[in-house]
Amino acid sequence: SFASSWDENVWSETYSMANIAPQASRMNQGVWAQFEKLLWGYSVTESVDLFAIVGVAYEYNNSSNEPLVQYMHASGTWIPVAFYYAVCTRNGSHPGLAVGYWVENINEARPPGSDQTITLPELDAKLISHKILKKGKSILPSDCQNGHLDLGLNSDTASTRNSKANEITANFQANNSNCPYRRNQPVS
């Protein structure tokens, strides 16, 4: 994961054994890492707090409501068919903008459809079809439904933001020696 908080409590809550799910390694190191870096770059350069919900989706057997056998590890661990993000701006010049991201959990650096974000209603529809949400509900609260957040996925804007975010982070770390958050690698 790529949690970007300066708060040690957030780190301990993020990196908990209760907060993990089996993820295909190439997808995790590819588009998933890229999207997390994109969120971090946007938040840092735009000085915006982001509210994010990250989750998994399973394929179920309609008759038994159990995960399909092909999505279960020999140990009995359920393997998600997809991972998702629901993200909302909480402050700044455009609070309440939202974006969704849905990625198939397959061992490819760029699974099909992972090169684009989706709207909140599109994400909600996927979550309803995977029995995560009830029909007529949304994954995000009503104050996060003021329009689509354009993060600039696959654009020069994202690269420029990440470069600027690296500079901001380095300056912060240089001026705050007690900062618990240390990055060993720059965002590319």
GROMACS .gro file of C-alpha atoms in nm:
model
  188
    1SER     CA    1   0.000   0.000   0.000
    2PHE     CA    2   0.098   0.362  -0.033
    3ALA     CA    3  -0.053   0.532   0.271
    4SER     CA    4   0.065   0.888   0.272
    5SER     CA    5  -0.027   1.016   0.614
    6TRP     CA    6   0.218   1.175   0.853
    7ASP     CA    7   0.021   1.026   1.142
    8GLU     CA    8   0.164   0.711   1.301
    9ASN     CA    9  -0.187   0.598   1.409
   10VAL     CA   10  -0.301   0.598   1.047
   11TRP     CA   11  -0.002   0.381   0.956
   12SER     CA   12  -0.080   0.125   1.227
   13GLU     CA   13  -0.447   0.115   1.121
   14THR     CA   14  -0.357   0.080   0.752
   15TYR     CA   15  -0.098  -0.194   0.793
   16SER     CA   16  -0.309  -0.428   1.004
   17MET     CA   17  -0.354  -0.800   0.933
   18ALA     CA   18  -0.730  -0.733   0.938
   19ASN     CA   19  -0.681  -0.496   0.645
   20ILE     CA   20  -0.529  -0.726   0.383
   21ALA     CA   21  -0.654  -0.939   0.095
   22PRO     CA   22  -0.472  -1.158  -0.162
   23GLN     CA   23  -0.376  -0.939  -0.457
   24ALA     CA   24  -0.212  -1.048  -0.783
   25SER     CA   25   0.149  -0.930  -0.760
   26ARG     CA   26   0.185  -0.783  -1.110
   27MET     CA   27  -0.142  -0.590  -1.075
   28ASN     CA   28  -0.040  -0.471  -0.727
   29GLN     CA   29   0.300  -0.350  -0.845
   30GLY     CA   30   0.156  -0.210  -1.169
   31VAL     CA   31  -0.170  -0.018  -1.197
   32TRP     CA   32  -0.264  -0.044  -0.828
   33ALA     CA   33   0.063   0.118  -0.716
   34GLN     CA   34   0.029   0.375  -0.995
   35PHE     CA   35  -0.322   0.469  -0.880
   36GLU     CA   36  -0.212   0.502  -0.516
   37LYS     CA   37   0.073   0.728  -0.626
   38LEU     CA   38  -0.171   0.929  -0.837
   39LEU     CA   39  -0.396   0.985  -0.534
   40TRP     CA   40  -0.099   1.084  -0.321
   41GLY     CA   41   0.031   1.326  -0.584
   42TYR     CA   42  -0.314   1.484  -0.624
   43SER     CA   43  -0.363   1.522  -0.249
   44VAL     CA   44  -0.019   1.675  -0.187
   45THR     CA   45  -0.008   1.914  -0.482
   46GLU     CA   46  -0.369   2.030  -0.454
   47SER     CA   47  -0.358   2.047  -0.070
   48VAL     CA   48  -0.672   1.837  -0.056
   49ASP     CA   49  -0.774   1.574   0.198
   50LEU     CA   50  -0.908   1.264   0.028
   51PHE     CA   51  -1.159   1.026   0.182
   52ALA     CA   52  -1.103   0.680   0.037
   53ILE     CA   53  -1.274   0.347   0.073
   54VAL     CA   54  -1.079   0.050  -0.061
   55GLY     CA   55  -1.237  -0.289  -0.093
   56VAL     CA   56  -1.262  -0.623  -0.267
   57ALA     CA   57  -1.525  -0.798  -0.474
   58TYR     CA   58  -1.596  -1.171  -0.495
   59GLU     CA   59  -1.785  -1.385  -0.745
   60TYR     CA   60  -2.056  -1.588  -0.576
   61ASN     CA   61  -2.242  -1.907  -0.653
   62ASN     CA   62  -2.601  -1.782  -0.683
   63SER     CA   63  -2.753  -2.093  -0.524
   64SER     CA   64  -2.528  -2.120  -0.216
   65ASN     CA   65  -2.406  -1.758  -0.182
   66GLU     CA   66  -2.053  -1.896  -0.133
   67PRO     CA   67  -1.755  -1.783  -0.340
   68LEU     CA   68  -1.706  -1.976  -0.661
   69VAL     CA   69  -1.455  -2.260  -0.620
   70GLN     CA   70  -1.214  -2.116  -0.877
   71TYR     CA   71  -1.175  -1.811  -0.652
   72MET     CA   72  -1.078  -2.007  -0.341
   73HIS     CA   73  -0.720  -2.093  -0.252
   74ALA     CA   74  -0.647  -2.450  -0.140
   75SER     CA   75  -0.617  -2.311   0.216
   76GLY     CA   76  -0.979  -2.194   0.199
   77THR     CA   77  -0.887  -1.827   0.158
   78TRP     CA   78  -1.128  -1.639  -0.063
   79ILE     CA   79  -0.953  -1.472  -0.355
   80PRO     CA   80  -1.112  -1.144  -0.469
   81VAL     CA   81  -1.197  -1.110  -0.839
   82ALA     CA   82  -1.144  -0.735  -0.819
   83PHE     CA   83  -1.027  -0.448  -0.600
   84TYR     CA   84  -1.185  -0.104  -0.595
   85TYR     CA   85  -1.134   0.250  -0.470
   86ALA     CA   86  -1.406   0.505  -0.397
   87VAL     CA   87  -1.243   0.846  -0.345
   88CYS     CA   88  -1.385   1.186  -0.250
   89THR     CA   89  -1.233   1.530  -0.200
   90ARG     CA   90  -1.312   1.654   0.150
   91ASN     CA   91  -1.191   2.013   0.128
   92GLY     CA   92  -1.013   2.251  -0.109
   93SER     CA   93  -1.168   2.444  -0.393
   94HIS     CA   94  -1.394   2.156  -0.506
   95PRO     CA   95  -1.514   1.949  -0.207
   96GLY     CA   96  -1.738   1.652  -0.272
   97LEU     CA   97  -1.593   1.543  -0.607
   98ALA     CA   98  -1.573   1.165  -0.637
   99VAL     CA   99  -1.406   0.903  -0.851
  100GLY     CA  100  -1.415   0.526  -0.867
  101TYR     CA  101  -1.148   0.278  -0.970
  102TRP     CA  102  -1.211  -0.090  -1.041
  103VAL     CA  103  -0.933  -0.337  -1.123
  104GLU     CA  104  -0.958  -0.707  -1.195
  105ASN     CA  105  -0.739  -0.914  -0.962
  106ILE     CA  106  -0.540  -1.090  -1.233
  107ASN     CA  107  -0.164  -1.123  -1.259
  108GLU     CA  108  -0.113  -0.859  -1.528
  109ALA     CA  109   0.053  -0.520  -1.477
  110ARG     CA  110  -0.238  -0.358  -1.668
  111PRO     CA  111  -0.557  -0.567  -1.643
  112PRO     CA  112  -0.834  -0.483  -1.892
  113GLY     CA  113  -1.012  -0.158  -1.805
  114SER     CA  114  -0.751  -0.047  -1.552
  115ASP     CA  115  -0.640   0.245  -1.767
  116GLN     CA  116  -0.941   0.456  -1.671
  117THR     CA  117  -1.131   0.574  -1.368
  118ILE     CA  118  -1.507   0.540  -1.346
  119THR     CA  119  -1.783   0.760  -1.207
  120LEU     CA  120  -1.932   0.702  -0.865
  121PRO     CA  121  -2.262   0.572  -1.014
  122GLU     CA  122  -2.063   0.326  -1.232
  123LEU     CA  123  -1.872   0.202  -0.926
  124ASP     CA  124  -2.193   0.174  -0.725
  125ALA     CA  125  -2.347  -0.039  -1.003
  126LYS     CA  126  -2.048  -0.277  -0.996
  127LEU     CA  127  -2.068  -0.300  -0.616
  128ILE     CA  128  -2.440  -0.377  -0.634
  129SER     CA  129  -2.382  -0.650  -0.894
  130HIS     CA  130  -2.119  -0.808  -0.665
  131LYS     CA  131  -2.352  -0.798  -0.361
  132ILE     CA  132  -2.146  -0.533  -0.180
  133LEU     CA  133  -2.416  -0.263  -0.187
  134LYS     CA  134  -2.792  -0.280  -0.180
  135LYS     CA  135  -2.976  -0.140  -0.481
  136GLY     CA  136  -3.029   0.235  -0.451
  137LYS     CA  137  -2.732   0.285  -0.214
  138SER     CA  138  -2.392   0.447  -0.271
  139ILE     CA  139  -2.053   0.353  -0.131
  140LEU     CA  140  -1.979   0.719  -0.052
  141PRO     CA  141  -2.185   0.961   0.160
  142SER     CA  142  -2.415   1.215  -0.004
  143ASP     CA  143  -2.169   1.503   0.045
  144CYS     CA  144  -1.931   1.318  -0.189
  145GLN     CA  145  -2.162   1.337  -0.488
  146ASN     CA  146  -2.091   1.683  -0.631
  147GLY     CA  147  -1.935   1.567  -0.957
  148HIS     CA  148  -1.655   1.359  -1.108
  149LEU     CA  149  -1.298   1.402  -0.981
  150ASP     CA  150  -1.056   1.405  -1.276
  151LEU     CA  151  -0.721   1.280  -1.147
  152GLY     CA  152  -0.555   1.287  -1.489
  153LEU     CA  153  -0.490   0.912  -1.502
  154ASN     CA  154  -0.246   0.834  -1.787
  155SER     CA  155  -0.170   1.200  -1.852
  156ASP     CA  156   0.129   1.430  -1.829
  157THR     CA  157  -0.057   1.607  -1.548
  158ALA     CA  158  -0.018   1.301  -1.323
  159SER     CA  159   0.356   1.282  -1.386
  160THR     CA  160   0.402   1.654  -1.320
  161ARG     CA  161   0.194   1.630  -1.000
  162ASN     CA  162   0.400   1.338  -0.872
  163SER     CA  163   0.728   1.522  -0.936
  164LYS     CA  164   0.597   1.826  -0.750
  165ALA     CA  165   0.466   1.603  -0.468
  166ASN     CA  166   0.813   1.447  -0.431
  167GLU     CA  167   0.961   1.796  -0.385
  168ILE     CA  168   0.695   1.895  -0.129
  169THR     CA  169   0.750   1.571   0.064
  170ALA     CA  170   1.129   1.606   0.063
  171ASN     CA  171   1.102   1.965   0.189
  172PHE     CA  172   0.859   1.859   0.461
  173GLN     CA  173   1.086   1.577   0.575
  174ALA     CA  174   1.393   1.803   0.572
  175ASN     CA  175   1.216   2.056   0.792
  176ASN     CA  176   1.047   1.806   1.026
  177SER     CA  177   1.305   1.568   1.169
  178ASN     CA  178   1.044   1.389   1.382
  179CYS     CA  179   0.834   1.298   1.077
  180PRO     CA  180   0.739   0.927   1.111
  181TYR     CA  181   0.675   0.896   0.738
  182ARG     CA  182   0.985   0.819   0.534
  183ARG     CA  183   0.988   0.742   0.166
  184ASN     CA  184   1.279   0.544   0.026
  185GLN     CA  185   1.181   0.576  -0.336
  186PRO     CA  186   1.060   0.876  -0.531
  187VAL     CA  187   0.727   0.859  -0.708
  188SER     CA  188   0.772   0.811  -1.082
   0.00000   0.00000   0.00000
